[in-house]
């Protein structure tokens, strides 16, 4: 395997011609998050490497994952009659999730600000994003867990595939169009997840036991939002961008 040529000379030459091109049309990003990130990035010194910002954001998600694994190793902590995750932990997880999201939003801005954008940096960023798909989904799963009011492990497995498929689809779209159309679902999901963590710390996991509309539970809303966002937003917009 050591002598195998993973990247051909022709492909390597393409790195010199590569130019990053992305389109973000999400109103949440355009009018809220980008102005916020433009302010945050000015805090960082110009000697701070963008890849280090990327890696630190990823480590925050990994830390969240292991922190929740410590307090909820079998995903039953949110079930009735179980010892719940302490409210303070939900606050920590919520804040770290938002910090990770913020660092993911400013790393590219730091690269352009310091004129250090490279194809390798983008590969590093999106490579870690592909792993993050698993970490943030499994971490937020602890909000509902596996109990009688929770979500089954099989459904979690399907949700992981939906999120990963959406991520792959956006890069398939870029491969064919040359433009990365940033999916709307990512920003919406990160802000929503952060809010859910903070709200959980205030009202407790018991608040998610009750239906909020007829017999429609919050766990059903959790599933519907992930699947619905993938099927009604990500897939149609990717196909539209590919064929137009």
Short mmCIF file of C-alpha atoms in Angstrom, two decimals:
data_model
loop_
_atom_site.label_atom_id
_atom_site.label_comp_id
_atom_site.label_asym_id
_atom_site.label_seq_id
_atom_site.Cartn_x
_atom_site.Cartn_y
_atom_site.Cartn_z
CA UNK A 1 0.00 0.00 0.00
CA UNK A 2 2.93 2.34 0.64
CA UNK A 3 3.91 2.32 -3.03
CA UNK A 4 0.37 2.85 -4.34
CA UNK A 5 -0.20 6.06 -6.28
CA UNK A 6 -3.32 7.54 -4.69
CA UNK A 7 -3.17 10.83 -6.60
CA UNK A 8 -1.95 11.01 -10.18
CA UNK A 9 0.36 13.70 -11.52
CA UNK A 10 -2.53 15.11 -13.54
CA UNK A 11 -4.67 15.37 -10.41
CA UNK A 12 -1.86 17.01 -8.47
CA UNK A 13 -1.49 19.59 -11.24
CA UNK A 14 -5.15 20.45 -10.75
CA UNK A 15 -4.36 21.82 -7.30
CA UNK A 16 -2.51 24.74 -8.89
CA UNK A 17 -5.57 25.63 -10.96
CA UNK A 18 -8.13 25.11 -8.22
CA UNK A 19 -10.12 28.10 -7.00
CA UNK A 20 -12.59 27.99 -4.13
CA UNK A 21 -16.11 28.92 -5.18
CA UNK A 22 -19.11 28.79 -2.87
CA UNK A 23 -22.61 30.22 -2.72
CA UNK A 24 -24.49 30.72 0.54
CA UNK A 25 -28.10 31.80 0.02
CA UNK A 26 -29.46 30.91 3.46
CA UNK A 27 -31.08 34.04 4.99
CA UNK A 28 -29.96 32.92 8.46
CA UNK A 29 -26.36 32.85 7.27
CA UNK A 30 -26.52 36.02 5.17
CA UNK A 31 -28.23 38.33 7.65
CA UNK A 32 -27.29 36.87 11.04
CA UNK A 33 -24.34 34.50 11.09
CA UNK A 34 -22.02 36.06 8.50
CA UNK A 35 -22.15 39.53 10.08
CA UNK A 36 -21.45 37.85 13.43
CA UNK A 37 -18.55 35.81 12.01
CA UNK A 38 -17.12 38.90 10.28
CA UNK A 39 -16.90 40.51 13.71
CA UNK A 40 -15.49 37.43 15.46
CA UNK A 41 -12.73 36.81 12.91
CA UNK A 42 -11.24 40.25 13.65
CA UNK A 43 -10.48 39.04 17.18
CA UNK A 44 -8.02 36.45 15.90
CA UNK A 45 -4.40 37.50 15.29
CA UNK A 46 -3.29 37.24 11.67
CA UNK A 47 -0.60 34.69 12.58
CA UNK A 48 -3.27 32.19 13.70
CA UNK A 49 -3.48 29.43 11.08
CA UNK A 50 -6.98 28.82 9.66
CA UNK A 51 -6.44 25.04 9.89
CA UNK A 52 -5.83 25.41 13.62
CA UNK A 53 -9.19 27.18 13.96
CA UNK A 54 -10.81 24.35 12.00
CA UNK A 55 -9.20 21.71 14.17
CA UNK A 56 -10.12 23.46 17.44
CA UNK A 57 -13.76 23.64 16.37
CA UNK A 58 -13.73 19.94 15.55
CA UNK A 59 -12.15 19.10 18.92
CA UNK A 60 -14.99 20.92 20.69
CA UNK A 61 -17.48 18.59 19.00
CA UNK A 62 -15.38 15.57 19.95
CA UNK A 63 -15.22 16.82 23.53
CA UNK A 64 -19.01 17.22 23.57
CA UNK A 65 -19.38 13.67 22.29
CA UNK A 66 -17.20 12.17 25.02
CA UNK A 67 -18.67 14.42 27.71
CA UNK A 68 -22.15 13.19 26.87
CA UNK A 69 -20.86 9.62 26.58
CA UNK A 70 -19.63 9.90 30.17
CA UNK A 71 -23.00 11.06 31.53
CA UNK A 72 -25.14 9.04 29.13
CA UNK A 73 -23.14 5.98 27.97
CA UNK A 74 -26.16 3.87 26.97
CA UNK A 75 -28.52 6.68 25.84
CA UNK A 76 -30.99 5.96 28.64
CA UNK A 77 -30.21 8.99 30.83
CA UNK A 78 -33.15 10.97 29.41
CA UNK A 79 -35.62 8.14 30.07
CA UNK A 80 -38.11 8.34 32.97
CA UNK A 81 -36.88 7.01 36.33
CA UNK A 82 -33.24 7.31 35.22
CA UNK A 83 -30.51 9.59 36.53
CA UNK A 84 -30.60 12.48 34.08
CA UNK A 85 -27.67 14.42 32.67
CA UNK A 86 -27.05 17.43 35.00
CA UNK A 87 -28.57 20.67 33.73
CA UNK A 88 -25.17 22.40 33.87
CA UNK A 89 -23.80 19.87 31.38
CA UNK A 90 -26.50 20.79 28.86
CA UNK A 91 -25.38 24.43 29.15
CA UNK A 92 -21.74 23.45 28.55
CA UNK A 93 -22.63 21.26 25.58
CA UNK A 94 -24.82 24.00 24.09
CA UNK A 95 -22.15 26.68 24.40
CA UNK A 96 -19.40 24.43 23.03
CA UNK A 97 -21.60 23.39 20.11
CA UNK A 98 -22.17 27.04 19.21
CA UNK A 99 -18.46 27.78 19.60
CA UNK A 100 -17.63 24.88 17.27
CA UNK A 101 -20.17 26.17 14.76
CA UNK A 102 -18.67 29.66 15.01
CA UNK A 103 -15.11 28.42 14.48
CA UNK A 104 -16.30 26.45 11.46
CA UNK A 105 -17.76 29.67 10.10
CA UNK A 106 -14.70 31.86 10.64
CA UNK A 107 -11.89 29.52 9.54
CA UNK A 108 -12.46 30.29 5.87
CA UNK A 109 -12.74 33.99 6.59
CA UNK A 110 -9.42 33.84 8.45
CA UNK A 111 -7.86 32.07 5.46
CA UNK A 112 -9.04 34.75 3.04
CA UNK A 113 -8.14 37.50 5.51
CA UNK A 114 -4.55 36.24 5.74
CA UNK A 115 -4.39 35.19 2.07
CA UNK A 116 -3.63 31.61 3.06
CA UNK A 117 -6.48 29.78 1.34
CA UNK A 118 -5.38 26.47 -0.15
CA UNK A 119 -7.11 23.39 -1.59
CA UNK A 120 -5.52 21.38 1.22
CA UNK A 121 -7.12 23.66 3.79
CA UNK A 122 -10.53 23.13 2.22
CA UNK A 123 -9.93 19.39 2.12
CA UNK A 124 -8.94 19.44 5.81
CA UNK A 125 -11.99 21.52 6.73
CA UNK A 126 -14.52 19.40 4.86
CA UNK A 127 -12.83 16.17 5.87
CA UNK A 128 -13.37 17.05 9.52
CA UNK A 129 -16.92 18.18 8.69
CA UNK A 130 -17.66 14.68 7.40
CA UNK A 131 -16.68 13.27 10.82
CA UNK A 132 -18.63 16.01 12.59
CA UNK A 133 -21.81 14.70 10.95
CA UNK A 134 -21.62 11.72 13.30
CA UNK A 135 -20.53 13.55 16.44
CA UNK A 136 -23.19 16.24 16.62
CA UNK A 137 -26.06 13.91 15.65
CA UNK A 138 -25.15 11.29 18.27
CA UNK A 139 -24.60 13.97 20.92
CA UNK A 140 -28.00 15.60 20.42
CA UNK A 141 -29.56 12.12 20.46
CA UNK A 142 -29.01 12.06 24.22
CA UNK A 143 -31.67 14.76 24.54
CA UNK A 144 -34.31 12.13 23.79
CA UNK A 145 -32.41 8.88 24.23
CA UNK A 146 -33.67 5.32 23.88
CA UNK A 147 -36.38 5.22 26.54
CA UNK A 148 -40.14 4.83 26.00
CA UNK A 149 -40.33 8.52 25.07
CA UNK A 150 -37.17 8.41 22.98
CA UNK A 151 -35.93 7.44 19.54
CA UNK A 152 -34.87 3.91 18.63
CA UNK A 153 -31.25 3.16 17.78
CA UNK A 154 -32.33 2.04 14.31
CA UNK A 155 -33.94 5.42 13.66
CA UNK A 156 -30.72 7.09 14.89
CA UNK A 157 -28.80 4.98 12.39
CA UNK A 158 -31.11 6.15 9.59
CA UNK A 159 -30.76 9.78 10.69
CA UNK A 160 -26.99 9.48 10.57
CA UNK A 161 -27.26 8.30 6.98
CA UNK A 162 -29.61 11.15 6.08
CA UNK A 163 -27.15 13.73 7.45
CA UNK A 164 -24.15 12.06 5.83
CA UNK A 165 -26.01 11.71 2.52
CA UNK A 166 -26.83 15.44 2.59
CA UNK A 167 -23.15 16.20 3.16
CA UNK A 168 -22.04 13.92 0.32
CA UNK A 169 -24.71 15.32 -1.97
CA UNK A 170 -23.50 18.89 -1.54
CA UNK A 171 -19.99 17.82 -2.55
CA UNK A 172 -21.28 15.75 -5.47
CA UNK A 173 -23.04 18.94 -6.53
CA UNK A 174 -19.79 20.87 -6.29
CA UNK A 175 -17.88 18.19 -8.21
CA UNK A 176 -20.30 18.55 -11.12
CA UNK A 177 -20.91 22.31 -11.05
CA UNK A 178 -17.61 23.64 -9.72
CA UNK A 179 -19.51 25.59 -7.04
CA UNK A 180 -20.19 24.57 -3.47
CA UNK A 181 -23.80 25.53 -2.73
CA UNK A 182 -23.80 25.55 1.05
CA UNK A 183 -26.81 23.55 2.33
CA UNK A 184 -29.41 25.50 4.27
CA UNK A 185 -29.92 22.63 6.69
CA UNK A 186 -26.50 22.98 8.29
CA UNK A 187 -26.90 26.48 9.72
CA UNK A 188 -30.51 25.90 10.73
CA UNK A 189 -29.62 22.63 12.46
CA UNK A 190 -26.66 24.06 14.39
CA UNK A 191 -28.63 27.01 15.74
CA UNK A 192 -31.58 24.74 16.56
CA UNK A 193 -29.39 22.17 18.33
CA UNK A 194 -27.75 24.89 20.43
CA UNK A 195 -31.17 26.23 21.44
CA UNK A 196 -32.40 22.72 22.30
CA UNK A 197 -29.42 22.16 24.60
CA UNK A 198 -29.96 25.47 26.43
CA UNK A 199 -33.73 24.95 26.71
CA UNK A 200 -33.14 21.42 28.04
CA UNK A 201 -30.90 22.84 30.76
CA UNK A 202 -33.76 25.12 31.85
CA UNK A 203 -36.85 22.92 31.58
CA UNK A 204 -35.22 19.48 31.95
CA UNK A 205 -35.55 16.44 29.68
CA UNK A 206 -39.00 15.77 31.15
CA UNK A 207 -40.35 18.61 29.03
CA UNK A 208 -39.75 16.52 25.91
CA UNK A 209 -41.91 13.65 27.21
CA UNK A 210 -45.23 15.33 26.43
CA UNK A 211 -46.76 15.78 22.97
CA UNK A 212 -46.74 19.35 21.75
CA UNK A 213 -49.47 18.88 19.13
CA UNK A 214 -52.11 16.17 19.40
CA UNK A 215 -50.07 12.93 19.58
CA UNK A 216 -47.04 14.41 17.86
CA UNK A 217 -44.08 14.28 20.26
CA UNK A 218 -40.91 16.35 20.25
CA UNK A 219 -38.96 13.21 19.32
CA UNK A 220 -41.11 12.99 16.19
CA UNK A 221 -40.33 16.62 15.43
CA UNK A 222 -36.62 15.85 15.86
CA UNK A 223 -36.84 13.05 13.30
CA UNK A 224 -39.13 14.99 10.96
CA UNK A 225 -36.83 18.03 10.90
CA UNK A 226 -33.75 16.02 9.92
CA UNK A 227 -35.49 13.86 7.32
CA UNK A 228 -37.73 16.66 6.07
CA UNK A 229 -34.85 19.11 5.68
CA UNK A 230 -32.90 16.54 3.68
CA UNK A 231 -35.77 15.54 1.41
CA UNK A 232 -37.53 18.88 0.93
CA UNK A 233 -34.58 21.29 0.96
CA UNK A 234 -31.17 19.67 0.39
CA UNK A 235 -32.06 17.16 -2.34
CA UNK A 236 -34.31 19.45 -4.44
CA UNK A 237 -31.88 22.37 -4.25
CA UNK A 238 -28.92 20.17 -5.19
CA UNK A 239 -30.75 18.78 -8.21
CA UNK A 240 -31.92 22.26 -9.19
CA UNK A 241 -28.37 23.62 -9.05
CA UNK A 242 -27.06 20.64 -11.00
CA UNK A 243 -29.53 20.86 -13.87
CA UNK A 244 -29.88 24.63 -14.27
#
